């Protein structure tokens, strides 16, 4: 599993408007690191830089010590699995949606898809729905179920780096905690960067970076941060 490092990264979308101010943090190999802070703090911008939608003005972003500016876009993006807040599903079966992006045909049978133990906990709650088409004329999925499908799809590609960008923020807290517990169980030892605006979402992270206005203002474990407040 790779280590991801941001070293003194500065960036803005427009000239003369700096969004990130010399920001540094590390996601050690196999660890889960959280970026938490209010809306506008720059959390999603960090995700976009990691994916190289943009390049930093100053500083470097490294994966295992190598500057990502020197890695091909293709191999960089192949390393990173993203789960956004509102995942878009195809108007196809759940099996198709989970298998999308794989070379193998879409498994419409839950037992086929479940060969991968990591995704099983995400789909075992809805096996009876597996062969039904998602969408207007077919299956209605709840927000939580949609996110389960999206997470299963991402995990099935076994990305060394997992980027959760407010992946559970739109869900009610019980569903959120449920999905987070499952994620924790199956994504141990995967380098994970979790972006969230609520501390409760990322309480389990190995390292929490609290952001405000493009800077990291606190860094530590959940218990340490609580002691500060
Ligand atoms: P400051 O630190 O006061 O914002 P800088 O000397 O870093 O000023 O940069 C001058 C201006 O140009 C800044 O306002 C910054 O927003 C902008 N800037 C700096 N680097 C870049 C860049 N690589 N691309 C676009 N604009 C930049
Ligand atoms: P967060 O994810 O913490 O809510 P963002 O990274 O989305 O914060 O945004 C940080 C800042 O960058 C905000 O001030 C936002 O308005 C600005 N910003 C975000 N995306 C763009 C963009 N595409 N163009 C210009 N400014 C942007």
PDB file of C-alpha atoms and ligand atoms in Angstrom:
ATOM      1  CA  UNK A   1       0.000   0.000   0.000  1.00  0.00           C
ATOM      2  CA  UNK A   2       1.352   3.441  -0.882  1.00  0.00           C
ATOM      3  CA  UNK A   3       2.044   6.455   1.298  1.00  0.00           C
ATOM      4  CA  UNK A   4       0.528   9.738   0.138  1.00  0.00           C
ATOM      5  CA  UNK A   5       2.262  12.976   1.079  1.00  0.00           C
ATOM      6  CA  UNK A   6       1.264  16.598   0.597  1.00  0.00           C
ATOM      7  CA  UNK A   7       4.326  18.839   1.070  1.00  0.00           C
ATOM      8  CA  UNK A   8       3.774  22.593   1.452  1.00  0.00           C
ATOM      9  CA  UNK A   9       1.059  22.575  -1.170  1.00  0.00           C
ATOM     10  CA  UNK A  10      -0.344  25.927  -2.264  1.00  0.00           C
ATOM     11  CA  UNK A  11      -3.082  26.283  -4.808  1.00  0.00           C
ATOM     12  CA  UNK A  12      -5.908  28.485  -6.059  1.00  0.00           C
ATOM     13  CA  UNK A  13      -8.382  28.170  -8.892  1.00  0.00           C
ATOM     14  CA  UNK A  14      -7.968  31.788  -9.973  1.00  0.00           C
ATOM     15  CA  UNK A  15      -4.928  33.975 -10.041  1.00  0.00           C
ATOM     16  CA  UNK A  16      -4.604  36.104  -6.917  1.00  0.00           C
ATOM     17  CA  UNK A  17      -6.998  33.896  -4.983  1.00  0.00           C
ATOM     18  CA  UNK A  18      -5.095  31.374  -2.971  1.00  0.00           C
ATOM     19  CA  UNK A  19      -7.217  28.546  -1.554  1.00  0.00           C
ATOM     20  CA  UNK A  20      -4.599  26.237   0.005  1.00  0.00           C
ATOM     21  CA  UNK A  21      -1.794  27.852   1.969  1.00  0.00           C
ATOM     22  CA  UNK A  22       1.319  25.695   2.194  1.00  0.00           C
ATOM     23  CA  UNK A  23      -0.552  22.646   3.382  1.00  0.00           C
ATOM     24  CA  UNK A  24       1.264  19.493   4.518  1.00  0.00           C
ATOM     25  CA  UNK A  25      -0.016  16.131   5.680  1.00  0.00           C
ATOM     26  CA  UNK A  26       0.749  12.463   5.246  1.00  0.00           C
ATOM     27  CA  UNK A  27      -1.418   9.422   4.705  1.00  0.00           C
ATOM     28  CA  UNK A  28       0.938   6.597   5.765  1.00  0.00           C
ATOM     29  CA  UNK A  29       0.741   3.309   3.896  1.00  0.00           C
ATOM     30  CA  UNK A  30      -2.351   1.408   4.934  1.00  0.00           C
ATOM     31  CA  UNK A  31      -3.558   4.088   7.342  1.00  0.00           C
ATOM     32  CA  UNK A  32      -6.801   6.023   7.299  1.00  0.00           C
ATOM     33  CA  UNK A  33      -6.465   9.770   7.330  1.00  0.00           C
ATOM     34  CA  UNK A  34      -9.311  12.226   7.613  1.00  0.00           C
ATOM     35  CA  UNK A  35      -9.657  15.813   6.460  1.00  0.00           C
ATOM     36  CA  UNK A  36     -12.415  17.511   8.347  1.00  0.00           C
ATOM     37  CA  UNK A  37     -13.524  21.115   8.426  1.00  0.00           C
ATOM     38  CA  UNK A  38     -16.247  23.569   7.461  1.00  0.00           C
ATOM     39  CA  UNK A  39     -17.559  24.002   3.956  1.00  0.00           C
ATOM     40  CA  UNK A  40     -15.104  26.006   1.870  1.00  0.00           C
ATOM     41  CA  UNK A  41     -12.060  24.935   3.893  1.00  0.00           C
ATOM     42  CA  UNK A  42     -10.484  23.337   0.822  1.00  0.00           C
ATOM     43  CA  UNK A  43     -11.106  19.657   1.484  1.00  0.00           C
ATOM     44  CA  UNK A  44     -12.429  18.735  -1.954  1.00  0.00           C
ATOM     45  CA  UNK A  45      -9.690  20.781  -3.562  1.00  0.00           C
ATOM     46  CA  UNK A  46      -7.183  18.404  -1.971  1.00  0.00           C
ATOM     47  CA  UNK A  47      -8.973  15.487  -3.635  1.00  0.00           C
ATOM     48  CA  UNK A  48      -8.883  17.251  -6.998  1.00  0.00           C
ATOM     49  CA  UNK A  49      -5.151  17.887  -6.674  1.00  0.00           C
ATOM     50  CA  UNK A  50      -4.502  14.264  -5.733  1.00  0.00           C
ATOM     51  CA  UNK A  51      -6.394  13.183  -8.842  1.00  0.00           C
ATOM     52  CA  UNK A  52      -4.487  15.805 -10.867  1.00  0.00           C
ATOM     53  CA  UNK A  53      -7.492  17.705 -12.104  1.00  0.00           C
ATOM     54  CA  UNK A  54      -5.208  20.602 -11.189  1.00  0.00           C
ATOM     55  CA  UNK A  55      -1.542  20.979 -10.275  1.00  0.00           C
ATOM     56  CA  UNK A  56      -0.314  22.833  -7.183  1.00  0.00           C
ATOM     57  CA  UNK A  57       1.138  26.330  -7.542  1.00  0.00           C
ATOM     58  CA  UNK A  58       3.821  25.393  -5.082  1.00  0.00           C
ATOM     59  CA  UNK A  59       4.855  22.287  -3.185  1.00  0.00           C
ATOM     60  CA  UNK A  60       4.556  18.637  -4.140  1.00  0.00           C
ATOM     61  CA  UNK A  61       2.176  15.743  -3.825  1.00  0.00           C
ATOM     62  CA  UNK A  62       3.933  12.380  -3.641  1.00  0.00           C
ATOM     63  CA  UNK A  63       2.864   8.764  -3.751  1.00  0.00           C
ATOM     64  CA  UNK A  64       5.557   6.591  -2.214  1.00  0.00           C
ATOM     65  CA  UNK A  65       7.983   9.473  -2.478  1.00  0.00           C
ATOM     66  CA  UNK A  66       7.383  10.047  -6.176  1.00  0.00           C
ATOM     67  CA  UNK A  67       5.953  13.379  -7.328  1.00  0.00           C
ATOM     68  CA  UNK A  68       2.595  12.640  -8.955  1.00  0.00           C
ATOM     69  CA  UNK A  69       3.369  15.278 -11.593  1.00  0.00           C
ATOM     70  CA  UNK A  70       5.850  12.745 -12.966  1.00  0.00           C
ATOM     71  CA  UNK A  71       3.469   9.791 -13.049  1.00  0.00           C
ATOM     72  CA  UNK A  72       1.211   9.299 -16.055  1.00  0.00           C
ATOM     73  CA  UNK A  73      -2.350  10.429 -15.480  1.00  0.00           C
ATOM     74  CA  UNK A  74      -3.543   6.938 -16.313  1.00  0.00           C
ATOM     75  CA  UNK A  75      -1.416   5.080 -13.782  1.00  0.00           C
ATOM     76  CA  UNK A  76      -2.123   7.703 -11.121  1.00  0.00           C
ATOM     77  CA  UNK A  77      -5.893   7.459 -11.576  1.00  0.00           C
ATOM     78  CA  UNK A  78      -5.753   3.674 -11.650  1.00  0.00           C
ATOM     79  CA  UNK A  79      -4.327   3.816  -8.128  1.00  0.00           C
ATOM     80  CA  UNK A  80      -7.152   5.902  -6.666  1.00  0.00           C
ATOM     81  CA  UNK A  81     -10.703   4.778  -6.005  1.00  0.00           C
ATOM     82  CA  UNK A  82     -13.103   7.629  -5.330  1.00  0.00           C
ATOM     83  CA  UNK A  83     -16.481   7.455  -3.641  1.00  0.00           C
ATOM     84  CA  UNK A  84     -18.291  10.813  -3.946  1.00  0.00           C
ATOM     85  CA  UNK A  85     -21.281  12.010  -1.930  1.00  0.00           C
ATOM     86  CA  UNK A  86     -23.877  11.342  -4.594  1.00  0.00           C
ATOM     87  CA  UNK A  87     -22.804   8.376  -6.636  1.00  0.00           C
ATOM     88  CA  UNK A  88     -24.392   8.079 -10.044  1.00  0.00           C
ATOM     89  CA  UNK A  89     -25.737   4.651 -10.912  1.00  0.00           C
ATOM     90  CA  UNK A  90     -26.648   3.358 -14.348  1.00  0.00           C
ATOM     91  CA  UNK A  91     -30.209   2.412 -15.142  1.00  0.00           C
ATOM     92  CA  UNK A  92     -29.113  -1.223 -15.072  1.00  0.00           C
ATOM     93  CA  UNK A  93     -29.066  -3.987 -12.501  1.00  0.00           C
ATOM     94  CA  UNK A  94     -27.178  -3.715  -9.245  1.00  0.00           C
ATOM     95  CA  UNK A  95     -24.850  -6.431 -10.525  1.00  0.00           C
ATOM     96  CA  UNK A  96     -24.093  -4.386 -13.629  1.00  0.00           C
ATOM     97  CA  UNK A  97     -23.450  -1.298 -11.536  1.00  0.00           C
ATOM     98  CA  UNK A  98     -21.080  -3.073  -9.191  1.00  0.00           C
ATOM     99  CA  UNK A  99     -19.167  -4.769 -11.975  1.00  0.00           C
ATOM    100  CA  UNK A 100     -18.971  -1.656 -14.170  1.00  0.00           C
ATOM    101  CA  UNK A 101     -15.433  -0.956 -15.258  1.00  0.00           C
ATOM    102  CA  UNK A 102     -14.351  -4.578 -15.008  1.00  0.00           C
ATOM    103  CA  UNK A 103     -13.405  -6.738 -17.933  1.00  0.00           C
ATOM    104  CA  UNK A 104     -15.591  -9.573 -16.774  1.00  0.00           C
ATOM    105  CA  UNK A 105     -19.307  -9.610 -17.584  1.00  0.00           C
ATOM    106  CA  UNK A 106     -21.640  -8.157 -14.996  1.00  0.00           C
ATOM    107  CA  UNK A 107     -22.651 -10.708 -12.384  1.00  0.00           C
ATOM    108  CA  UNK A 108     -26.402 -10.622 -11.846  1.00  0.00           C
ATOM    109  CA  UNK A 109     -26.086 -13.306  -9.254  1.00  0.00           C
ATOM    110  CA  UNK A 110     -25.105 -12.073  -5.828  1.00  0.00           C
ATOM    111  CA  UNK A 111     -23.015 -15.170  -5.233  1.00  0.00           C
ATOM    112  CA  UNK A 112     -20.926 -14.343  -8.288  1.00  0.00           C
ATOM    113  CA  UNK A 113     -20.278 -10.783  -7.215  1.00  0.00           C
ATOM    114  CA  UNK A 114     -19.660 -11.938  -3.686  1.00  0.00           C
ATOM    115  CA  UNK A 115     -16.579 -13.887  -4.676  1.00  0.00           C
ATOM    116  CA  UNK A 116     -14.821 -10.772  -3.527  1.00  0.00           C
ATOM    117  CA  UNK A 117     -15.128 -10.884   0.240  1.00  0.00           C
ATOM    118  CA  UNK A 118     -14.472  -7.158   0.601  1.00  0.00           C
ATOM    119  CA  UNK A 119     -17.676  -6.178  -1.164  1.00  0.00           C
ATOM    120  CA  UNK A 120     -19.899  -8.858   0.306  1.00  0.00           C
ATOM    121  CA  UNK A 121     -20.897  -6.891   3.428  1.00  0.00           C
ATOM    122  CA  UNK A 122     -22.063  -4.045   1.213  1.00  0.00           C
ATOM    123  CA  UNK A 123     -24.403  -6.099  -0.889  1.00  0.00           C
ATOM    124  CA  UNK A 124     -25.568  -8.925   1.317  1.00  0.00           C
ATOM    125  CA  UNK A 125     -28.374  -6.740   2.642  1.00  0.00           C
ATOM    126  CA  UNK A 126     -30.036  -6.648  -0.758  1.00  0.00           C
ATOM    127  CA  UNK A 127     -29.498  -9.931  -2.594  1.00  0.00           C
ATOM    128  CA  UNK A 128     -33.145 -10.190  -3.617  1.00  0.00           C
ATOM    129  CA  UNK A 129     -32.766  -6.923  -5.480  1.00  0.00           C
ATOM    130  CA  UNK A 130     -29.669  -7.966  -7.321  1.00  0.00           C
ATOM    131  CA  UNK A 131     -31.072  -8.872 -10.716  1.00  0.00           C
ATOM    132  CA  UNK A 132     -33.617  -6.046 -10.771  1.00  0.00           C
ATOM    133  CA  UNK A 133     -32.971  -2.960 -12.831  1.00  0.00           C
ATOM    134  CA  UNK A 134     -32.177   0.220 -10.938  1.00  0.00           C
ATOM    135  CA  UNK A 135     -34.168   3.283 -12.007  1.00  0.00           C
ATOM    136  CA  UNK A 136     -37.547   4.716 -12.765  1.00  0.00           C
ATOM    137  CA  UNK A 137     -39.295   1.607 -14.051  1.00  0.00           C
ATOM    138  CA  UNK A 138     -37.378  -0.759 -11.858  1.00  0.00           C
ATOM    139  CA  UNK A 139     -35.782  -0.761  -8.503  1.00  0.00           C
ATOM    140  CA  UNK A 140     -35.868   2.182  -6.137  1.00  0.00           C
ATOM    141  CA  UNK A 141     -32.764   2.283  -4.003  1.00  0.00           C
ATOM    142  CA  UNK A 142     -32.414   4.351  -0.869  1.00  0.00           C
ATOM    143  CA  UNK A 143     -29.487   6.762  -0.590  1.00  0.00           C
ATOM    144  CA  UNK A 144     -27.733   4.287   1.670  1.00  0.00           C
ATOM    145  CA  UNK A 145     -28.223   1.430  -0.772  1.00  0.00           C
ATOM    146  CA  UNK A 146     -26.892   3.554  -3.631  1.00  0.00           C
ATOM    147  CA  UNK A 147     -23.785   4.362  -1.639  1.00  0.00           C
ATOM    148  CA  UNK A 148     -23.347   0.679  -0.796  1.00  0.00           C
ATOM    149  CA  UNK A 149     -23.418  -0.161  -4.479  1.00  0.00           C
ATOM    150  CA  UNK A 150     -20.966   2.653  -5.251  1.00  0.00           C
ATOM    151  CA  UNK A 151     -18.563   1.571  -2.514  1.00  0.00           C
ATOM    152  CA  UNK A 152     -18.744  -2.059  -3.632  1.00  0.00           C
ATOM    153  CA  UNK A 153     -17.985  -0.961  -7.219  1.00  0.00           C
ATOM    154  CA  UNK A 154     -14.949   0.995  -6.070  1.00  0.00           C
ATOM    155  CA  UNK A 155     -13.633  -1.704  -3.732  1.00  0.00           C
ATOM    156  CA  UNK A 156     -13.987  -4.365  -6.401  1.00  0.00           C
ATOM    157  CA  UNK A 157     -11.275  -2.583  -8.393  1.00  0.00           C
ATOM    158  CA  UNK A 158      -9.046  -2.940  -5.329  1.00  0.00           C
ATOM    159  CA  UNK A 159      -7.546   0.557  -5.517  1.00  0.00           C
ATOM    160  CA  UNK A 160      -4.434   0.981  -3.328  1.00  0.00           C
ATOM    161  CA  UNK A 161      -5.690   4.452  -2.361  1.00  0.00           C
ATOM    162  CA  UNK A 162      -9.291   5.066  -1.366  1.00  0.00           C
ATOM    163  CA  UNK A 163     -10.637   8.617  -1.447  1.00  0.00           C
ATOM    164  CA  UNK A 164     -13.970   9.072   0.331  1.00  0.00           C
ATOM    165  CA  UNK A 165     -15.273  12.535  -0.539  1.00  0.00           C
ATOM    166  CA  UNK A 166     -18.213  13.092   1.815  1.00  0.00           C
ATOM    167  CA  UNK A 167     -19.206   9.540   0.852  1.00  0.00           C
ATOM    168  CA  UNK A 168     -21.735   9.166   3.659  1.00  0.00           C
ATOM    169  CA  UNK A 169     -22.486  12.815   4.451  1.00  0.00           C
ATOM    170  CA  UNK A 170     -25.917  12.825   2.826  1.00  0.00           C
ATOM    171  CA  UNK A 171     -27.164   9.804   4.772  1.00  0.00           C
ATOM    172  CA  UNK A 172     -28.983   9.657   8.075  1.00  0.00           C
ATOM    173  CA  UNK A 173     -26.619   9.022  10.960  1.00  0.00           C
ATOM    174  CA  UNK A 174     -27.660   5.406  11.563  1.00  0.00           C
ATOM    175  CA  UNK A 175     -27.100   4.428   7.932  1.00  0.00           C
ATOM    176  CA  UNK A 176     -23.880   6.413   7.943  1.00  0.00           C
ATOM    177  CA  UNK A 177     -22.508   4.638  11.019  1.00  0.00           C
ATOM    178  CA  UNK A 178     -23.559   1.300   9.562  1.00  0.00           C
ATOM    179  CA  UNK A 179     -21.686   1.882   6.305  1.00  0.00           C
ATOM    180  CA  UNK A 180     -18.653   3.327   8.076  1.00  0.00           C
ATOM    181  CA  UNK A 181     -18.401   0.295  10.351  1.00  0.00           C
ATOM    182  CA  UNK A 182     -18.502  -1.979   7.313  1.00  0.00           C
ATOM    183  CA  UNK A 183     -15.918   0.121   5.520  1.00  0.00           C
ATOM    184  CA  UNK A 184     -13.625  -0.018   8.500  1.00  0.00           C
ATOM    185  CA  UNK A 185     -13.931  -3.797   8.574  1.00  0.00           C
ATOM    186  CA  UNK A 186     -13.069  -4.312   4.901  1.00  0.00           C
ATOM    187  CA  UNK A 187     -10.668  -1.486   4.141  1.00  0.00           C
ATOM    188  CA  UNK A 188      -8.114  -2.143   6.859  1.00  0.00           C
ATOM    189  CA  UNK A 189      -4.604  -1.774   5.449  1.00  0.00           C
ATOM    190  CA  UNK A 190      -5.804   0.279   2.516  1.00  0.00           C
ATOM    191  CA  UNK A 191      -4.473   3.835   2.384  1.00  0.00           C
ATOM    192  CA  UNK A 192      -7.645   5.832   2.924  1.00  0.00           C
ATOM    193  CA  UNK A 193      -8.239   9.563   2.735  1.00  0.00           C
ATOM    194  CA  UNK A 194     -11.660  10.493   4.075  1.00  0.00           C
ATOM    195  CA  UNK A 195     -13.079  13.966   3.535  1.00  0.00           C
ATOM    196  CA  UNK A 196     -15.925  15.076   5.779  1.00  0.00           C
ATOM    197  CA  UNK A 197     -17.437  18.127   7.415  1.00  0.00           C
ATOM    198  CA  UNK A 198     -18.555  16.314  10.561  1.00  0.00           C
ATOM    199  CA  UNK A 199     -16.092  14.917  13.096  1.00  0.00           C
ATOM    200  CA  UNK A 200     -18.449  12.035  13.962  1.00  0.00           C
ATOM    201  CA  UNK A 201     -18.029  10.658  10.446  1.00  0.00           C
ATOM    202  CA  UNK A 202     -14.305  10.162  10.724  1.00  0.00           C
ATOM    203  CA  UNK A 203     -13.860   9.513  14.433  1.00  0.00           C
ATOM    204  CA  UNK A 204     -12.179   6.184  13.685  1.00  0.00           C
ATOM    205  CA  UNK A 205      -9.474   7.585  11.402  1.00  0.00           C
ATOM    206  CA  UNK A 206      -5.874   6.911  12.410  1.00  0.00           C
ATOM    207  CA  UNK A 207      -5.016  10.580  11.892  1.00  0.00           C
ATOM    208  CA  UNK A 208      -7.438  13.497  11.750  1.00  0.00           C
ATOM    209  CA  UNK A 209      -6.467  16.748  10.067  1.00  0.00           C
ATOM    210  CA  UNK A 210      -8.756  19.611  10.984  1.00  0.00           C
ATOM    211  CA  UNK A 211      -8.862  22.207   8.234  1.00  0.00           C
ATOM    212  CA  UNK A 212      -9.944  25.799   8.146  1.00  0.00           C
ATOM    213  CA  UNK A 213      -9.559  28.317   5.325  1.00  0.00           C
ATOM    214  CA  UNK A 214      -7.004  26.295   3.381  1.00  0.00           C
ATOM    215  CA  UNK A 215      -4.828  25.380   6.325  1.00  0.00           C
ATOM    216  CA  UNK A 216      -4.514  22.424   8.670  1.00  0.00           C
ATOM    217  CA  UNK A 217      -5.162  23.879  12.102  1.00  0.00           C
ATOM    218  CA  UNK A 218      -5.126  20.712  14.223  1.00  0.00           C
ATOM    219  CA  UNK A 219      -3.742  17.254  13.714  1.00  0.00           C
ATOM    220  CA  UNK A 220      -4.126  14.149  15.832  1.00  0.00           C
ATOM    221  CA  UNK A 221      -6.298  11.269  16.893  1.00  0.00           C
ATOM    222  CA  UNK A 222      -9.926  11.773  17.784  1.00  0.00           C
ATOM    223  CA  UNK A 223      -9.315  11.485  21.529  1.00  0.00           C
ATOM    224  CA  UNK A 224      -6.488  14.020  21.357  1.00  0.00           C
ATOM    225  CA  UNK A 225      -8.628  16.485  19.436  1.00  0.00           C
ATOM    226  CA  UNK A 226     -11.497  16.128  21.877  1.00  0.00           C
ATOM    227  CA  UNK A 227      -9.129  16.963  24.703  1.00  0.00           C
ATOM    228  CA  UNK A 228      -8.271  20.230  22.978  1.00  0.00           C
ATOM    229  CA  UNK A 229     -11.878  21.336  22.683  1.00  0.00           C
TER     230      UNK A 229
HETATM  231  P1  LIG B   1       0.728  35.836  -2.043  1.00  0.00           P
HETATM  232  O1  LIG B   1       1.447  34.796  -1.245  1.00  0.00           O
HETATM  233  O2  LIG B   1       0.748  37.183  -1.420  1.00  0.00           O
HETATM  234  O3  LIG B   1      -0.668  35.416  -2.420  1.00  0.00           O
HETATM  235  P2  LIG B   1       2.496  35.147  -4.283  1.00  0.00           P
HETATM  236  O4  LIG B   1       3.791  35.861  -4.415  1.00  0.00           O
HETATM  237  O5  LIG B   1       2.506  33.771  -3.786  1.00  0.00           O
HETATM  238  O6  LIG B   1       1.523  36.095  -3.420  1.00  0.00           O
HETATM  239  O7  LIG B   1       1.764  35.171  -5.711  1.00  0.00           O
HETATM  240  C1  LIG B   1       1.380  36.360  -6.366  1.00  0.00           C
HETATM  241  C2  LIG B   1      -0.054  36.199  -6.822  1.00  0.00           C
HETATM  242  O8  LIG B   1      -0.154  35.307  -7.943  1.00  0.00           O
HETATM  243  C3  LIG B   1      -0.818  35.631  -5.675  1.00  0.00           C
HETATM  244  O9  LIG B   1      -1.935  36.440  -5.412  1.00  0.00           O
HETATM  245  C4  LIG B   1      -1.209  34.236  -6.122  1.00  0.00           C
HETATM  246  O10 LIG B   1      -2.595  34.046  -5.847  1.00  0.00           O
HETATM  247  C5  LIG B   1      -0.956  34.209  -7.614  1.00  0.00           C
HETATM  248  N1  LIG B   1      -0.215  32.993  -8.010  1.00  0.00           N
HETATM  249  C6  LIG B   1       0.903  32.495  -7.426  1.00  0.00           C
HETATM  250  N2  LIG B   1       1.333  31.389  -8.060  1.00  0.00           N
HETATM  251  C7  LIG B   1       0.474  31.198  -9.087  1.00  0.00           C
HETATM  252  C8  LIG B   1       0.378  30.215 -10.140  1.00  0.00           C
HETATM  253  N3  LIG B   1       1.260  29.210 -10.245  1.00  0.00           N
HETATM  254  N4  LIG B   1      -0.637  30.307 -11.006  1.00  0.00           N
HETATM  255  C9  LIG B   1      -1.530  31.306 -10.913  1.00  0.00           C
HETATM  256  N5  LIG B   1      -1.470  32.264  -9.971  1.00  0.00           N
HETATM  257  C10 LIG B   1      -0.500  32.208  -9.065  1.00  0.00           C
HETATM  258  P1  LIG B   2     -14.592  22.126   0.935  1.00  0.00           P
HETATM  259  O1  LIG B   2     -14.482  20.835   0.199  1.00  0.00           O
HETATM  260  O2  LIG B   2     -13.819  22.158   2.209  1.00  0.00           O
HETATM  261  O3  LIG B   2     -16.005  22.571   1.131  1.00  0.00           O
HETATM  262  P2  LIG B   2     -13.568  23.270  -1.502  1.00  0.00           P
HETATM  263  O4  LIG B   2     -12.243  22.626  -1.705  1.00  0.00           O
HETATM  264  O5  LIG B   2     -14.708  22.769  -2.306  1.00  0.00           O
HETATM  265  O6  LIG B   2     -13.908  23.264   0.032  1.00  0.00           O
HETATM  266  O7  LIG B   2     -13.457  24.827  -1.789  1.00  0.00           O
HETATM  267  C1  LIG B   2     -12.432  25.621  -1.216  1.00  0.00           C
HETATM  268  C2  LIG B   2     -12.545  27.016  -1.794  1.00  0.00           C
HETATM  269  O8  LIG B   2     -12.301  26.951  -3.199  1.00  0.00           O
HETATM  270  C3  LIG B   2     -13.900  27.663  -1.642  1.00  0.00           C
HETATM  271  O9  LIG B   2     -13.696  29.026  -1.338  1.00  0.00           O
HETATM  272  C4  LIG B   2     -14.531  27.521  -2.984  1.00  0.00           C
HETATM  273  O10 LIG B   2     -15.402  28.576  -3.232  1.00  0.00           O
HETATM  274  C5  LIG B   2     -13.339  27.559  -3.923  1.00  0.00           C
HETATM  275  N1  LIG B   2     -13.554  26.760  -5.132  1.00  0.00           N
HETATM  276  C6  LIG B   2     -13.888  25.464  -5.173  1.00  0.00           C
HETATM  277  N2  LIG B   2     -13.968  25.036  -6.453  1.00  0.00           N
HETATM  278  C7  LIG B   2     -13.701  26.099  -7.235  1.00  0.00           C
HETATM  279  C8  LIG B   2     -13.607  26.307  -8.645  1.00  0.00           C
HETATM  280  N3  LIG B   2     -13.837  25.314  -9.501  1.00  0.00           N
HETATM  281  N4  LIG B   2     -13.297  27.542  -9.084  1.00  0.00           N
HETATM  282  C9  LIG B   2     -13.073  28.538  -8.220  1.00  0.00           C
HETATM  283  N5  LIG B   2     -13.122  28.419  -6.888  1.00  0.00           N
HETATM  284  C10 LIG B   2     -13.438  27.216  -6.388  1.00  0.00           C
END
